[in-house]
Amino acid sequence: MSNAPLPSSFDENRWQKFSRRLKEEPLIPLGCALTCWALLGATKSIRRGDHETTNRMFRARIYAQGFTLLCLVAGSYYYAEDRDKRKMFDGVKAEQRAKEKNEKWIRELEARDREDREERELRIRRLEKRTKGTDEEKGDTSLGSVRSVLERSEVRRKGPVLTAVMELMKR
């Protein structure tokens, strides 16, 4: 077993994964090939009508499938530790990706917050300039006076609604 870090499933494509699995468990493809060879031989012998060879090839197919199954089970036990390491490595990678994503999101929120603060400050400065201009026109230079956003026609009056509607109709 090598001490090299295990590759992530996101770092390898299908062919790389296939070649890695072929190197890890080379007997499984061999068992599959033997099974296919036995089936092909059985098919040919059936077409020829050779019953003895057909039976021998079907037995060979069963032995090849047994060999493949034995290789699968043995490889499962042998590579269980490697799979656990791979899962742990993938978990660490996923955790790092999640942490990076969270940090990016926080940076984005901070940038948005900064933009909002700058925009708010700009609006306040513009409002102060407008207020300063209107205060100087009126002769009022007190810093705390702020012009109403509502026009005279929009100001809410006390009284019944019918009276307000009648005043609007007169204008």
Coordinates of N, CA and C in Angstrom, one line a residue:
M1 N 0.8 -1.2 0.0 CA 0.0 0.0 0.0 C 0.9 1.2 0.0
S2 N 0.6 2.2 -0.9 CA 1.5 3.4 -1.0 C 1.0 4.4 -0.1
N3 N 1.9 5.4 0.3 CA 1.5 6.5 1.2 C 1.1 7.7 0.4
A4 N 1.0 7.6 -0.9 CA 0.6 8.7 -1.7 C -0.9 9.1 -1.4
P5 N -1.2 10.4 -1.4 CA -2.6 10.7 -1.2 C -3.5 10.2 -2.3
L6 N -4.7 9.7 -1.8 CA -5.6 9.1 -2.8 C -6.2 10.2 -3.6
P7 N -6.4 10.0 -4.9 CA -7.1 11.0 -5.8 C -8.5 11.1 -5.4
S8 N -9.0 12.3 -5.5 CA -10.4 12.5 -5.3 C -11.2 12.1 -6.6
S9 N -12.5 11.7 -6.4 CA -13.2 11.3 -7.6 C -13.5 12.5 -8.5
F10 N -13.4 13.7 -8.0 CA -13.6 14.9 -8.8 C -12.3 15.3 -9.6
D11 N -11.2 14.7 -9.2 CA -9.9 15.0 -9.8 C -9.6 14.0 -11.0
E12 N -10.4 13.0 -11.2 CA -10.1 12.0 -12.2 C -11.3 11.8 -13.1
N13 N -11.1 11.6 -14.4 CA -12.2 11.3 -15.3 C -12.4 9.8 -15.3
R14 N -13.3 9.4 -16.2 CA -13.7 8.0 -16.2 C -12.6 7.0 -16.6
W15 N -11.8 7.4 -17.5 CA -10.7 6.5 -18.0 C -9.6 6.4 -16.9
Q16 N -9.4 7.5 -16.2 CA -8.4 7.4 -15.1 C -8.9 6.5 -14.0
K17 N -10.2 6.7 -13.7 CA -10.8 5.8 -12.6 C -10.8 4.4 -13.1
F18 N -11.1 4.1 -14.4 CA -11.1 2.7 -14.9 C -9.7 2.1 -14.8
S19 N -8.7 2.9 -15.2 CA -7.3 2.4 -15.1 C -6.8 2.2 -13.7
R20 N -7.2 3.1 -12.8 CA -6.9 3.0 -11.4 C -7.5 1.7 -10.8
R21 N -8.8 1.5 -11.1 CA -9.5 0.3 -10.6 C -8.9 -1.0 -11.2
L22 N -8.5 -0.9 -12.4 CA -7.9 -2.1 -13.1 C -6.5 -2.4 -12.4
K23 N -5.8 -1.4 -12.0 CA -4.5 -1.6 -11.3 C -4.8 -2.1 -9.9
E24 N -5.8 -1.6 -9.2 CA -6.1 -2.1 -7.9 C -6.5 -3.5 -7.8
E25 N -7.4 -3.9 -8.7 CA -8.0 -5.3 -8.7 C -7.9 -5.9 -10.1
P26 N -6.7 -6.4 -10.5 CA -6.5 -6.8 -11.9 C -7.2 -8.2 -12.1
L27 N -7.5 -9.0 -11.1 CA -8.1 -10.3 -11.3 C -9.5 -10.3 -11.7
I28 N -10.2 -9.2 -11.3 CA -11.7 -9.2 -11.7 C -11.9 -9.1 -13.2
P29 N -11.2 -8.2 -13.9 CA -11.3 -8.2 -15.4 C -10.9 -9.5 -16.0
L30 N -9.9 -10.1 -15.4 CA -9.4 -11.4 -15.9 C -10.5 -12.5 -15.7
G31 N -11.2 -12.5 -14.6 CA -12.4 -13.4 -14.4 C -13.5 -13.1 -15.3
C32 N -13.8 -11.8 -15.6 CA -14.8 -11.5 -16.6 C -14.4 -12.0 -18.0
A33 N -13.2 -11.8 -18.3 CA -12.7 -12.2 -19.7 C -12.8 -13.7 -19.8
L34 N -12.4 -14.5 -18.7 CA -12.6 -16.0 -18.8 C -14.0 -16.4 -18.9
T35 N -14.9 -15.7 -18.2 CA -16.3 -16.0 -18.3 C -16.8 -15.8 -19.7
C36 N -16.4 -14.7 -20.3 CA -16.8 -14.4 -21.7 C -16.3 -15.4 -22.7
W37 N -15.0 -15.8 -22.4 CA -14.4 -16.8 -23.3 C -15.2 -18.1 -23.2
A38 N -15.6 -18.5 -22.0 CA -16.3 -19.8 -21.8 C -17.7 -19.7 -22.5
L39 N -18.3 -18.5 -22.4 CA -19.7 -18.4 -23.0 C -19.5 -18.4 -24.5
L40 N -18.5 -17.8 -25.1 CA -18.3 -17.8 -26.5 C -18.0 -19.2 -27.0
G41 N -17.1 -19.9 -26.2 CA -16.8 -21.3 -26.6 C -18.1 -22.2 -26.5
A42 N -18.9 -22.0 -25.5 CA -20.2 -22.7 -25.4 C -21.1 -22.4 -26.6
T43 N -21.2 -21.2 -27.0 CA -22.0 -20.8 -28.1 C -21.6 -21.5 -29.4
K44 N -20.2 -21.5 -29.6 CA -19.7 -22.1 -30.9 C -20.0 -23.6 -30.9
S45 N -19.8 -24.2 -29.7 CA -20.0 -25.7 -29.6 C -21.4 -26.0 -29.8
I46 N -22.3 -25.2 -29.3 CA -23.8 -25.4 -29.5 C -24.1 -25.4 -31.0
R47 N -23.6 -24.4 -31.7 CA -23.8 -24.3 -33.2 C -23.3 -25.5 -33.9
R48 N -22.1 -26.1 -33.5 CA -21.5 -27.2 -34.1 C -22.3 -28.5 -33.7
G49 N -23.0 -28.5 -32.6 CA -23.7 -29.7 -32.1 C -22.9 -30.6 -31.3
D50 N -21.7 -30.1 -30.8 CA -20.8 -30.8 -29.9 C -21.2 -30.7 -28.5
H51 N -22.0 -31.7 -28.0 CA -22.6 -31.6 -26.6 C -21.5 -31.7 -25.5
E52 N -20.5 -32.5 -25.8 CA -19.5 -32.7 -24.8 C -18.7 -31.4 -24.5
T53 N -18.3 -30.7 -25.6 CA -17.6 -29.4 -25.4 C -18.5 -28.3 -24.8
T54 N -19.8 -28.4 -25.2 CA -20.8 -27.4 -24.6 C -20.8 -27.6 -23.1
N55 N -21.0 -28.8 -22.6 CA -21.0 -29.0 -21.2 C -19.7 -28.6 -20.5
R56 N -18.6 -28.9 -21.1 CA -17.3 -28.5 -20.6 C -17.2 -27.0 -20.5
M57 N -17.6 -26.3 -21.5 CA -17.6 -24.8 -21.5 C -18.5 -24.2 -20.5
F58 N -19.7 -24.8 -20.3 CA -20.6 -24.3 -19.3 C -20.0 -24.5 -17.9
R59 N -19.3 -25.6 -17.7 CA -18.6 -25.8 -16.4 C -17.5 -24.7 -16.2
A60 N -16.8 -24.5 -17.3 CA -15.7 -23.5 -17.3 C -16.3 -22.1 -17.0
R61 N -17.5 -21.8 -17.5 CA -18.2 -20.5 -17.2 C -18.5 -20.4 -15.7
I62 N -19.0 -21.5 -15.2 CA -19.3 -21.5 -13.7 C -18.0 -21.3 -12.9
Y63 N -17.0 -22.0 -13.3 CA -15.7 -21.8 -12.5 C -15.2 -20.4 -12.7
A64 N -15.3 -19.8 -13.9 CA -14.8 -18.5 -14.1 C -15.6 -17.5 -13.3
Q65 N -16.9 -17.7 -13.3 CA -17.8 -16.8 -12.5 C -17.5 -16.9 -11.0
G66 N -17.2 -18.1 -10.5 CA -16.8 -18.4 -9.1 C -15.5 -17.7 -8.8
F67 N -14.6 -17.8 -9.7 CA -13.3 -17.1 -9.6 C -13.5 -15.6 -9.5
T68 N -14.3 -15.0 -10.4 CA -14.6 -13.6 -10.4 C -15.2 -13.2 -9.0
L69 N -16.2 -13.9 -8.6 CA -16.8 -13.6 -7.3 C -15.9 -13.7 -6.1
L70 N -15.0 -14.7 -6.1 CA -14.0 -14.8 -5.1 C -13.0 -13.6 -5.1
C71 N -12.7 -13.2 -6.3 CA -11.8 -12.0 -6.4 C -12.5 -10.8 -5.9
L72 N -13.8 -10.6 -6.2 CA -14.5 -9.5 -5.7 C -14.6 -9.5 -4.2
V73 N -14.8 -10.6 -3.6 CA -14.9 -10.7 -2.1 C -13.5 -10.4 -1.5
A74 N -12.5 -11.1 -2.0 CA -11.2 -10.9 -1.5 C -10.7 -9.5 -1.7
G75 N -11.0 -8.9 -2.8 CA -10.6 -7.5 -3.0 C -11.3 -6.5 -2.1
S76 N -12.6 -6.9 -1.8 CA -13.4 -6.0 -0.9 C -12.7 -6.0 0.4
Y77 N -12.3 -7.2 0.9 CA -11.7 -7.2 2.2 C -10.3 -6.5 2.2
Y78 N -9.5 -6.8 1.1 CA -8.2 -6.2 1.0 C -8.2 -4.7 0.9
Y79 N -9.1 -4.2 0.1 CA -9.1 -2.7 -0.1 C -10.1 -1.9 0.7
A80 N -10.6 -2.6 1.8 CA -11.6 -1.9 2.7 C -10.9 -0.7 3.3
E81 N -9.7 -0.9 3.8 CA -8.9 0.2 4.4 C -8.7 1.4 3.5
D82 N -8.3 1.1 2.2 CA -8.1 2.1 1.2 C -9.4 2.9 0.9
R83 N -10.5 2.2 0.9 CA -11.8 2.8 0.6 C -12.2 3.8 1.8
D84 N -11.9 3.3 3.0 CA -12.1 4.2 4.2 C -11.3 5.4 4.1
K85 N -10.0 5.3 3.7 CA -9.1 6.4 3.6 C -9.7 7.4 2.5
R86 N -10.1 6.8 1.4 CA -10.7 7.6 0.3 C -11.9 8.3 0.7
K87 N -12.8 7.7 1.5 CA -14.0 8.4 2.0 C -13.6 9.5 2.9
M88 N -12.6 9.3 3.8 CA -12.1 10.3 4.7 C -11.5 11.5 3.9
F89 N -10.7 11.1 2.9 CA -10.1 12.2 2.1 C -11.2 13.0 1.4
D90 N -12.2 12.3 0.8 CA -13.2 13.0 0.1 C -14.0 13.9 1.1
G91 N -14.2 13.4 2.3 CA -14.9 14.2 3.3 C -14.2 15.4 3.7
V92 N -12.9 15.3 3.8 CA -12.1 16.5 4.1 C -12.1 17.5 3.0
K93 N -12.0 16.9 1.7 CA -12.1 17.8 0.6 C -13.4 18.5 0.5
A94 N -14.5 17.8 0.8 CA -15.9 18.4 0.8 C -16.0 19.5 1.9
E95 N -15.4 19.2 3.0 CA -15.4 20.2 4.1 C -14.6 21.4 3.7
Q96 N -13.5 21.2 3.1 CA -12.7 22.4 2.6 C -13.5 23.2 1.6
R97 N -14.1 22.5 0.7 CA -14.9 23.2 -0.3 C -16.1 24.0 0.3
A98 N -16.7 23.4 1.3 CA -17.8 24.0 2.0 C -17.3 25.3 2.8
K99 N -16.1 25.1 3.4 CA -15.6 26.2 4.1 C -15.2 27.4 3.2
E100 N -14.6 27.0 2.0 CA -14.3 28.1 1.0 C -15.5 28.7 0.5
K101 N -16.6 28.0 0.3 CA -17.8 28.5 -0.2 C -18.4 29.5 0.9
N102 N -18.3 29.1 2.1 CA -18.8 29.9 3.2 C -18.0 31.2 3.3
E103 N -16.7 31.1 3.2 CA -15.9 32.3 3.2 C -16.2 33.2 2.0
K104 N -16.4 32.7 0.9 CA -16.7 33.5 -0.3 C -18.1 34.2 -0.1
W105 N -19.0 33.5 0.5 CA -20.3 34.1 0.8 C -20.2 35.2 1.8
I106 N -19.4 35.0 2.8 CA -19.1 36.1 3.8 C -18.5 37.3 3.2
R107 N -17.5 37.0 2.3 CA -16.9 38.2 1.6 C -17.9 38.9 0.8
E108 N -18.7 38.1 0.1 CA -19.8 38.8 -0.7 C -20.7 39.6 0.1
L109 N -21.1 39.1 1.3 CA -22.0 39.8 2.2 C -21.3 41.1 2.7
E110 N -20.0 41.0 3.0 CA -19.3 42.1 3.5 C -19.2 43.2 2.4
A111 N -19.0 42.7 1.2 CA -18.9 43.7 0.0 C -20.2 44.4 -0.2
R112 N -21.3 43.6 -0.1 CA -22.7 44.2 -0.3 C -22.9 45.2 0.9
D113 N -22.5 44.8 2.1 CA -22.7 45.7 3.2 C -22.0 47.0 3.1
R114 N -20.7 46.9 2.6 CA -19.9 48.1 2.3 C -20.6 49.0 1.3
E115 N -21.0 48.3 0.2 CA -21.7 49.1 -0.9 C -23.0 49.8 -0.3
D116 N -23.7 49.1 0.5 CA -24.9 49.7 1.1 C -24.6 50.9 2.0
R117 N -23.5 50.7 2.8 CA -23.1 51.8 3.7 C -22.6 53.0 2.8
E118 N -21.8 52.8 1.8 CA -21.4 53.9 0.9 C -22.6 54.5 0.2
E119 N -23.5 53.8 -0.2 CA -24.7 54.3 -0.9 C -25.5 55.2 0.1
R120 N -25.7 54.6 1.3 CA -26.4 55.4 2.4 C -25.7 56.7 2.7
E121 N -24.4 56.7 2.8 CA -23.6 57.9 3.1 C -23.7 58.9 2.0
L122 N -23.7 58.4 0.7 CA -23.9 59.3 -0.4 C -25.3 59.9 -0.4
R123 N -26.3 59.1 -0.1 CA -27.6 59.7 0.0 C -27.7 60.8 1.1
I124 N -27.1 60.5 2.2 CA -27.1 61.4 3.4 C -26.4 62.7 2.9
R125 N -25.3 62.6 2.3 CA -24.5 63.8 1.8 C -25.4 64.6 0.8
R126 N -26.0 63.9 -0.1 CA -26.9 64.6 -1.1 C -28.1 65.3 -0.4
L127 N -28.7 64.6 0.6 CA -29.8 65.2 1.3 C -29.3 66.4 2.1
E128 N -28.1 66.3 2.7 CA -27.5 67.5 3.4 C -27.3 68.6 2.5
K129 N -26.8 68.4 1.3 CA -26.6 69.4 0.3 C -27.9 70.1 -0.1
R130 N -28.9 69.2 -0.4 CA -30.2 69.8 -0.7 C -30.8 70.6 0.4
T131 N -30.7 70.1 1.6 CA -31.2 70.7 2.8 C -30.5 72.1 3.0
K132 N -29.2 72.0 2.8 CA -28.4 73.2 3.0 C -28.8 74.3 2.0
G133 N -29.0 73.9 0.8 CA -29.4 74.8 -0.3 C -30.8 75.4 0.0
T134 N -31.8 74.6 0.5 CA -33.1 75.2 0.7 C -33.1 76.0 2.0
D135 N -32.3 75.6 3.0 CA -32.2 76.4 4.2 C -31.6 77.7 4.0
E136 N -30.6 77.8 3.1 CA -30.0 79.1 2.8 C -31.0 80.0 2.1
E137 N -31.8 79.4 1.2 CA -32.8 80.2 0.5 C -33.8 80.7 1.4
K138 N -34.2 80.0 2.4 CA -35.2 80.4 3.4 C -34.6 81.3 4.5
G139 N -33.3 81.3 4.5 CA -32.6 82.1 5.5 C -32.3 81.3 6.8
D140 N -32.7 80.0 6.8 CA -32.6 79.2 8.0 C -31.3 78.4 7.8
T141 N -30.3 78.6 8.6 CA -29.0 77.9 8.5 C -28.9 76.9 9.6
S142 N -29.9 76.5 10.3 CA -29.8 75.5 11.4 C -29.6 74.2 10.7
L143 N -28.7 73.4 11.3 CA -28.3 72.1 10.7 C -29.4 71.0 10.8
G144 N -30.3 71.1 11.8 CA -31.3 70.1 12.0 C -32.5 70.2 11.2
S145 N -32.7 71.2 10.4 CA -33.9 71.3 9.6 C -33.9 70.5 8.4
V146 N -34.9 69.7 8.2 CA -35.0 68.8 7.0 C -36.3 69.1 6.3
R147 N -36.2 69.2 5.0 CA -37.4 69.4 4.2 C -38.2 68.2 4.1
S148 N -39.5 68.3 4.1 CA -40.4 67.1 4.0 C -40.4 66.6 2.6
V149 N -40.5 65.3 2.4 CA -40.5 64.7 1.1 C -41.9 64.9 0.5
L150 N -42.9 65.0 1.3 CA -44.3 65.1 0.8 C -44.6 66.5 0.3
E151 N -45.3 66.6 -0.8 CA -45.7 68.0 -1.2 C -46.9 68.4 -0.4
R152 N -47.3 69.6 -0.6 CA -48.4 70.2 0.2 C -49.7 69.4 -0.1
S153 N -49.9 69.0 -1.3 CA -51.2 68.3 -1.7 C -51.2 66.8 -1.1
E154 N -50.0 66.3 -0.7 CA -49.9 65.0 -0.2 C -50.0 64.9 1.3
V155 N -49.9 66.0 2.0 CA -49.9 66.1 3.4 C -51.2 65.5 3.9
R156 N -51.1 64.7 4.9 CA -52.3 64.1 5.5 C -53.0 65.2 6.4
R157 N -54.3 65.3 6.2 CA -55.1 66.2 7.0 C -55.9 65.4 8.0
K158 N -56.1 66.1 9.1 CA -57.0 65.4 10.1 C -58.5 65.7 9.7
G159 N -59.3 64.8 9.9 CA -60.7 64.9 9.6 C -61.2 63.8 8.9
P160 N -62.5 63.8 8.5 CA -63.1 62.7 7.8 C -62.5 62.6 6.4
V161 N -62.7 61.4 5.8 CA -62.2 61.1 4.5 C -62.9 61.9 3.4
L162 N -64.2 62.1 3.7 CA -65.1 62.8 2.7 C -64.6 64.3 2.6
T163 N -64.2 64.9 3.6 CA -63.7 66.3 3.6 C -62.4 66.3 2.7
A164 N -61.5 65.4 2.9 CA -60.3 65.3 2.1 C -60.6 65.1 0.6
V165 N -61.5 64.3 0.3 CA -61.9 64.1 -1.1 C -62.5 65.3 -1.7
M166 N -63.3 66.0 -0.9 CA -63.9 67.3 -1.4 C -62.9 68.3 -1.7
E167 N -61.9 68.4 -0.9 CA -60.8 69.4 -1.1 C -60.0 69.0 -2.3
L168 N -59.8 67.8 -2.6 CA -59.1 67.3 -3.8 C -59.9 67.6 -5.0
M169 N -61.2 67.5 -5.0 CA -62.1 67.8 -6.1 C -62.1 69.3 -6.4
K170 N -61.9 70.1 -5.4 CA -61.9 71.6 -5.7 C -60.7 72.0 -6.5
R171 N -59.6 71.3 -6.3 CA -58.4 71.7 -7.0 C -58.4 71.3 -8.4

